[in-house]
Amino acid sequence: MFSPDEIFELKSLFKIEKNIVIVPHKNPDGDAIGSCLGLSLILKKLGHDVQIISPNDFPKFLKWMPEAKKIFNAEFNPKGAEIAFSNADIIFMLDFNEPSRTDQLEKLIRNSDAIKILIDHHQNPEFFDFTYTDSDIPATCQMIWHFIEKMNWEDLTDANIATCLYTGILTDTGNFRYSSVKPSTHQVAAHLLNQGAEPFRIHDAMDSFGESRLKLLSVFLQNLQYFPEYRTAIFTLTREELLENGFQKGDTDAFVNYGLGLENVVFSVFMADDTQHDFVKLSFRSKGDFNTSEFANKHFNGGGHINASGGRFDDNLENTVKEFVNLLPQYEEKLQNTVI
Ligand code: 5GP
Ligand code: MN
């Protein structure tokens, strides 16, 4: 959490009306969108002018969230994003550890004179004017609640704010089931329910998806390659498979978790062609203390958390799979000895 002195400074900072820009990471997920929306709703109640600027679009299954339609897509309107950043007094960076995770917005962030505040739960953060980072907390949305409490803004929260924050906690904890979940996570969830979040409605909204997601799931599962000697499951989707089945952003989110359902598996990887660029996107999930973030960082230009991370590889899918499979022998002992 921010230090008491920082909280004191922040309280006086927000006493006067400010232009505030809030930025999530590229390809924002439920936690990124939930934390941006929850924070923006409360800052608006305090009388500030707030704009959420996303580096690019976000999945349809998150567009039901309160005020989600007001999120500005910088890819769609780069000039508008530039103007918003140049007018900003304060920039919040939520759910990412360093500005390169926002792609083209990095230079706008770095060139801005605004006060910069980072709130995030990934490892290896960069530090700004105010930095609240804790990789033991499973969701940035949980941190936003802790921040709200410290700022004495609880009385300003309402059902919409609670819904946004609850949604982010759900998505980043696999519905409260990952090992990262703490008693404090459930305590925050209870506060959010008290403020009006309705879990059954949120689950219904999140579980409703288009036909393309189901079709892609069937291809994804068919493409499983299981390496029992390395306790590893590999899944792939080619650009053709994605496009033939009507891929839309977010359709394959969380698919990689299926690999961990396979008995004995501790490491699951999903490699998919990017549909717009010439690289392969990788998603990693693990059980126990097998550190996927280190793995992603060392071999695939990425990072994240111990049990969930991502990266990319600048080659075709076939070569990416080869590269990955060739790395496995180095990790055989670690994988074999992982306790689950
Ligand atoms: P996902 O597999 O859902 O795309 O990402 C899982 C986690 O890894 C997320 O917390 C995300 O922020 C992080 N992550 C995904 N891709 C990258 C990447 O390319 N670089 C870094 N540093 N983190 C990533
Ligand atoms: Mn997150």
Coordinates of C-alpha atoms and ligand atoms in Angstrom, one line a residue:
M1 CA 0.0 0.0 0.0
F2 CA 1.0 3.6 -0.4
S3 CA 2.8 5.0 2.7
P4 CA 0.8 7.2 5.2
D5 CA 2.6 10.2 3.8
E6 CA 1.7 9.3 0.3
I7 CA -1.9 8.8 1.2
F8 CA -1.9 12.3 2.8
E9 CA -0.4 13.8 -0.4
L10 CA -2.9 11.9 -2.5
K11 CA -5.8 13.1 -0.4
S12 CA -4.9 16.7 -0.9
L13 CA -4.2 16.0 -4.6
F14 CA -7.8 14.8 -5.2
K15 CA -9.3 17.7 -3.3
I16 CA -9.1 19.9 -6.4
E17 CA -10.8 19.0 -9.7
K18 CA -8.3 17.3 -12.1
N19 CA -8.1 15.9 -15.6
I20 CA -7.4 12.3 -15.1
V21 CA -6.4 9.6 -17.6
I22 CA -6.6 6.0 -16.6
V23 CA -4.7 3.4 -18.7
P24 CA -5.0 -0.4 -18.7
H25 CA -2.6 -2.7 -20.5
K26 CA -2.9 -3.7 -24.1
N27 CA -5.6 -6.4 -24.8
P28 CA -7.2 -5.5 -21.4
D29 CA -8.8 -8.4 -19.5
G30 CA -11.5 -8.3 -16.9
D31 CA -9.2 -7.2 -14.1
A32 CA -7.8 -4.3 -16.2
I33 CA -11.2 -3.1 -17.4
G34 CA -12.8 -3.7 -14.0
S35 CA -10.1 -1.7 -12.1
C36 CA -10.2 1.2 -14.7
L37 CA -14.0 1.4 -14.6
G38 CA -14.3 1.1 -10.8
L39 CA -11.7 3.7 -10.2
S40 CA -13.0 6.1 -12.9
L41 CA -16.6 5.9 -11.5
I42 CA -15.4 6.9 -8.0
L43 CA -13.2 9.7 -9.3
K44 CA -16.1 11.0 -11.3
K45 CA -18.2 11.0 -8.2
L46 CA -15.5 13.2 -6.6
G47 CA -15.9 15.7 -9.4
H48 CA -12.9 14.9 -11.6
D49 CA -12.9 14.7 -15.3
V50 CA -11.9 11.1 -16.1
Q51 CA -11.1 9.3 -19.3
I52 CA -10.1 5.7 -19.7
I53 CA -7.8 5.3 -22.6
S54 CA -7.2 1.7 -23.7
P55 CA -4.3 0.9 -26.1
N56 CA -6.8 -1.2 -28.1
D57 CA -10.2 -2.8 -28.1
F58 CA -11.3 -5.3 -25.4
P59 CA -13.5 -8.4 -25.6
K60 CA -17.2 -8.3 -26.1
F61 CA -17.9 -10.3 -23.0
L62 CA -16.7 -7.3 -20.9
K63 CA -18.8 -4.7 -22.7
W64 CA -21.8 -5.2 -20.5
M65 CA -19.9 -3.6 -17.6
P66 CA -21.1 -0.2 -16.3
E67 CA -19.8 2.6 -18.5
A68 CA -17.6 0.2 -20.5
K69 CA -18.9 1.8 -23.7
K70 CA -17.3 5.1 -22.7
I71 CA -13.8 3.6 -22.8
F72 CA -11.7 5.3 -25.4
N73 CA -9.9 3.0 -27.9
A74 CA -6.5 4.6 -28.8
E75 CA -5.9 2.3 -31.7
F76 CA -9.1 3.6 -33.3
N77 CA -8.5 7.2 -32.5
P78 CA -4.7 7.9 -31.8
K79 CA -5.1 11.7 -32.1
G80 CA -7.8 11.8 -29.5
A81 CA -5.6 9.7 -27.2
E82 CA -2.7 12.2 -27.7
I83 CA -4.9 15.1 -26.8
A84 CA -6.2 13.4 -23.6
F85 CA -2.7 12.6 -22.5
S86 CA -1.4 16.1 -23.1
N87 CA -4.3 17.6 -21.0
A88 CA -3.9 15.1 -18.2
D89 CA -2.9 16.3 -14.7
I90 CA -2.8 12.7 -13.4
I91 CA -2.2 9.4 -15.2
F92 CA -3.2 6.2 -13.5
M93 CA -1.7 3.0 -14.8
L94 CA -3.6 0.0 -13.8
D95 CA -2.9 -3.8 -14.0
F96 CA 0.5 -3.6 -15.7
N97 CA 4.0 -3.2 -14.3
E98 CA 5.7 -1.1 -17.0
P99 CA 4.5 1.2 -19.8
S100 CA 5.7 -1.0 -22.6
R101 CA 2.7 -3.2 -21.8
T102 CA 0.6 -0.4 -23.3
D103 CA 2.4 -0.5 -26.6
Q104 CA 2.0 2.8 -28.6
L105 CA 0.8 4.6 -25.4
E106 CA 4.2 4.2 -23.7
K107 CA 5.7 7.3 -25.3
L108 CA 2.6 9.4 -24.4
I109 CA 2.9 8.2 -20.8
R110 CA 6.7 8.9 -20.7
N111 CA 6.4 12.3 -22.4
S112 CA 3.7 13.5 -20.1
D113 CA 4.3 15.9 -17.2
A114 CA 1.3 14.5 -15.4
I115 CA 1.6 12.9 -11.9
K116 CA 1.9 9.2 -12.6
I117 CA 0.3 6.6 -10.3
L118 CA 0.8 2.9 -10.8
I119 CA -1.4 0.3 -9.1
D120 CA -0.6 -3.3 -10.1
H121 CA 0.1 -6.8 -9.0
H122 CA 2.6 -8.1 -11.5
Q123 CA 6.2 -8.9 -10.7
N124 CA 9.1 -6.5 -11.4
P125 CA 7.3 -3.2 -11.4
E126 CA 8.7 0.1 -12.6
F127 CA 8.3 2.9 -10.0
F128 CA 6.6 6.3 -10.6
D129 CA 5.5 9.3 -8.6
F130 CA 3.2 7.0 -6.6
T131 CA 3.5 3.2 -6.9
Y132 CA 1.3 0.6 -5.1
T133 CA 2.5 -2.8 -6.2
D134 CA 2.0 -6.2 -4.5
S135 CA 2.4 -9.4 -6.4
D136 CA 0.8 -11.4 -3.6
I137 CA -2.6 -9.8 -4.3
P138 CA -4.4 -11.8 -7.0
A139 CA -6.2 -8.9 -8.7
T140 CA -5.7 -5.2 -9.3
C141 CA -9.4 -4.8 -8.5
Q142 CA -8.7 -6.0 -5.0
M143 CA -6.0 -3.4 -4.7
I144 CA -8.4 -0.7 -5.9
W145 CA -10.7 -1.6 -3.0
H146 CA -7.8 -1.3 -0.5
F147 CA -6.9 2.1 -2.1
I148 CA -10.5 3.2 -1.8
E149 CA -10.5 2.3 1.9
K150 CA -7.3 4.1 2.6
M151 CA -8.6 7.2 0.8
N152 CA -11.8 7.0 2.9
W153 CA -13.9 6.8 -0.3
E154 CA -16.0 3.7 0.8
D155 CA -19.1 5.8 1.3
L156 CA -18.9 6.9 -2.3
T157 CA -18.9 3.3 -3.7
D158 CA -22.1 1.9 -5.2
A159 CA -23.4 -1.2 -7.0
N160 CA -21.8 -0.2 -10.3
I161 CA -18.4 0.3 -8.8
A162 CA -18.7 -2.9 -6.8
T163 CA -19.8 -4.8 -9.9
C164 CA -16.7 -3.6 -11.8
L165 CA -14.3 -4.6 -9.0
Y166 CA -16.0 -7.9 -8.3
T167 CA -15.8 -8.8 -12.0
G168 CA -12.0 -8.1 -12.1
I169 CA -11.4 -10.3 -9.0
L170 CA -13.4 -13.1 -10.6
T171 CA -11.5 -13.1 -13.8
D172 CA -8.0 -12.9 -12.3
T173 CA -8.7 -15.6 -9.7
G174 CA -10.5 -18.1 -12.0
N175 CA -13.7 -17.5 -9.9
F176 CA -11.8 -17.6 -6.6
R177 CA -10.0 -20.8 -7.2
Y178 CA -6.4 -20.0 -7.9
S179 CA -3.7 -20.5 -5.2
S180 CA -3.3 -16.7 -5.2
V181 CA -6.6 -16.2 -3.4
K182 CA -6.2 -14.9 0.1
P183 CA -8.6 -14.4 3.0
S184 CA -8.4 -10.7 2.1
T185 CA -9.7 -11.5 -1.4
H186 CA -12.9 -12.9 0.1
Q187 CA -13.1 -10.0 2.6
V188 CA -13.0 -7.5 -0.2
A189 CA -15.6 -9.6 -2.1
A190 CA -17.8 -9.4 0.9
H191 CA -17.5 -5.6 1.0
L192 CA -18.4 -5.5 -2.7
L193 CA -21.5 -7.6 -2.1
N194 CA -22.5 -5.2 0.7
Q195 CA -22.1 -2.4 -1.8
G196 CA -24.5 -4.1 -4.2
A197 CA -22.5 -6.4 -6.5
E198 CA -24.7 -9.4 -7.5
P199 CA -22.4 -12.4 -8.3
F200 CA -25.1 -14.4 -10.1
R201 CA -25.8 -11.6 -12.6
I202 CA -22.0 -11.0 -13.1
H203 CA -21.5 -14.7 -13.8
D204 CA -24.4 -14.8 -16.3
A205 CA -23.1 -11.8 -18.1
M206 CA -19.6 -13.2 -18.3
D207 CA -20.7 -16.7 -19.3
S208 CA -22.6 -15.5 -22.3
F209 CA -20.5 -15.8 -25.4
G210 CA -20.8 -16.1 -29.2
E211 CA -20.8 -19.3 -31.3
S212 CA -17.2 -18.6 -32.4
R213 CA -15.9 -19.2 -28.9
L214 CA -17.5 -22.6 -28.7
K215 CA -16.3 -23.6 -32.1
L216 CA -12.8 -22.5 -31.4
L217 CA -12.8 -24.4 -28.1
S218 CA -13.5 -27.6 -29.9
V219 CA -10.6 -27.1 -32.3
F220 CA -8.4 -26.0 -29.4
L221 CA -9.1 -29.2 -27.5
Q222 CA -8.6 -31.3 -30.5
N223 CA -5.1 -29.8 -31.0
L224 CA -3.9 -30.9 -27.6
Q225 CA -0.3 -32.3 -27.5
Y226 CA 0.4 -34.0 -24.2
F227 CA 3.9 -34.6 -22.9
P228 CA 3.5 -36.8 -19.8
E229 CA 7.2 -37.0 -19.3
Y230 CA 7.3 -33.2 -18.8
R231 CA 3.8 -33.0 -17.3
T232 CA 3.1 -30.4 -20.0
A233 CA 0.1 -29.8 -22.2
I234 CA 0.5 -27.8 -25.4
F235 CA -2.4 -26.3 -27.4
T236 CA -2.2 -24.4 -30.7
L237 CA -4.5 -22.4 -33.0
T238 CA -3.4 -21.3 -36.4
R239 CA -4.5 -18.1 -38.0
E240 CA -6.6 -20.2 -40.5
E241 CA -8.3 -22.1 -37.7
L242 CA -9.0 -18.8 -35.9
L243 CA -10.4 -17.0 -39.0
E244 CA -12.4 -20.0 -40.3
N245 CA -14.3 -20.1 -37.0
G246 CA -15.0 -16.4 -36.9
F247 CA -12.5 -15.4 -34.2
Q248 CA -13.3 -12.3 -32.2
K249 CA -11.2 -10.7 -29.6
G250 CA -11.4 -12.5 -26.2
D251 CA -12.8 -15.7 -27.8
T252 CA -9.9 -17.8 -26.6
D253 CA -9.4 -16.2 -23.2
A254 CA -8.8 -18.7 -20.4
F255 CA -8.7 -21.7 -22.8
V256 CA -5.2 -22.4 -21.6
N257 CA -6.6 -23.3 -18.2
Y258 CA -8.0 -26.5 -19.6
G259 CA -4.5 -28.0 -19.8
L260 CA -4.2 -27.9 -16.0
G261 CA -7.3 -30.1 -15.7
L262 CA -5.4 -32.9 -17.2
E263 CA -4.3 -35.3 -14.5
N264 CA -0.6 -34.8 -13.5
V265 CA -0.1 -31.8 -15.7
V266 CA 1.7 -28.8 -14.1
F267 CA 2.5 -26.7 -17.1
S268 CA 0.0 -25.7 -19.8
V269 CA 0.8 -23.5 -22.8
F270 CA -1.3 -22.1 -25.6
M271 CA 0.3 -20.8 -28.7
A272 CA -1.8 -19.0 -31.3
D273 CA -1.0 -17.0 -34.4
D274 CA -1.8 -13.4 -33.9
T275 CA -4.5 -12.6 -36.4
Q276 CA -3.2 -9.2 -37.3
H277 CA 0.6 -9.4 -36.9
D278 CA 3.3 -11.8 -37.8
F279 CA 4.1 -13.3 -34.4
V280 CA 2.8 -16.0 -32.1
K281 CA 1.2 -15.1 -28.8
L282 CA 1.9 -17.5 -25.9
S283 CA -0.1 -18.0 -22.7
F284 CA 1.3 -20.0 -19.9
R285 CA -0.3 -21.5 -16.8
S286 CA 1.2 -23.7 -14.1
K287 CA 0.5 -25.4 -10.8
G288 CA 2.7 -25.3 -7.7
D289 CA 5.9 -23.3 -7.8
F290 CA 6.7 -23.8 -11.4
N291 CA 7.5 -20.2 -12.4
T292 CA 5.9 -19.4 -15.8
S293 CA 6.8 -15.7 -15.5
E294 CA 10.5 -16.5 -15.3
F295 CA 10.1 -19.0 -18.2
A296 CA 8.2 -16.4 -20.3
N297 CA 10.7 -13.7 -19.6
K298 CA 13.7 -15.9 -20.4
H299 CA 12.5 -17.5 -23.6
F300 CA 9.5 -15.6 -25.0
N301 CA 10.0 -11.9 -24.3
G302 CA 7.2 -11.8 -21.8
G303 CA 6.3 -12.1 -18.1
G304 CA 3.4 -12.0 -15.7
H305 CA 2.8 -14.0 -12.5
I306 CA 4.3 -17.2 -11.2
N307 CA 1.3 -19.3 -12.3
A308 CA 0.0 -17.2 -15.2
S309 CA 2.0 -15.4 -17.7
G310 CA 2.3 -14.6 -21.4
G311 CA 4.8 -13.8 -24.1
R312 CA 5.4 -13.8 -27.8
F313 CA 7.7 -15.3 -30.4
D314 CA 8.6 -13.7 -33.8
D315 CA 8.3 -16.7 -36.0
N316 CA 5.6 -19.0 -37.4
L317 CA 3.5 -21.3 -35.2
E318 CA 5.4 -24.5 -36.2
N319 CA 8.7 -23.0 -35.3
T320 CA 7.3 -21.7 -32.0
V321 CA 6.1 -25.1 -31.0
K322 CA 9.5 -26.6 -31.9
E323 CA 11.3 -23.9 -29.9
F324 CA 9.1 -24.6 -26.9
V325 CA 9.4 -28.4 -27.1
N326 CA 13.2 -28.1 -27.4
L327 CA 13.2 -26.2 -24.1
L328 CA 11.3 -28.8 -22.2
P329 CA 14.3 -31.2 -21.4
Q330 CA 16.0 -28.3 -19.5
Y331 CA 13.0 -28.1 -17.2
E332 CA 12.4 -31.9 -16.9
E333 CA 13.6 -32.1 -13.3
K334 CA 11.8 -29.0 -12.2
L335 CA 8.6 -30.2 -13.8
Q336 CA 8.9 -33.7 -12.4
N337 CA 9.5 -32.4 -8.9
T338 CA 6.7 -29.8 -8.8
V339 CA 4.5 -30.6 -5.9
I340 CA 0.7 -30.1 -6.5
Ligands
5GP1 P1 -2.8 -14.2 -20.7 O1 -2.2 -15.6 -20.8 O2 -4.2 -14.3 -20.1 O3 -2.7 -13.4 -22.0 O4 -1.9 -13.5 -19.7 C1 -1.6 -14.0 -18.4 C2 -0.9 -13.0 -17.6 O5 0.4 -12.7 -18.1 C3 -1.5 -11.6 -17.5 O6 -1.4 -11.2 -16.1 C4 -0.8 -10.7 -18.4 O7 -0.7 -9.4 -17.8 C5 0.6 -11.4 -18.4 N1 1.1 -11.3 -19.8 C6 0.5 -11.7 -20.9 N2 1.3 -11.5 -22.0 C7 2.4 -10.8 -21.6 C8 3.5 -10.3 -22.3 O8 3.7 -10.3 -23.5 N3 4.4 -9.6 -21.5 C9 4.3 -9.5 -20.1 N4 5.2 -8.9 -19.4 N5 3.2 -10.1 -19.5 C10 2.3 -10.7 -20.2
MN2 MN -4.7 -8.5 -13.2

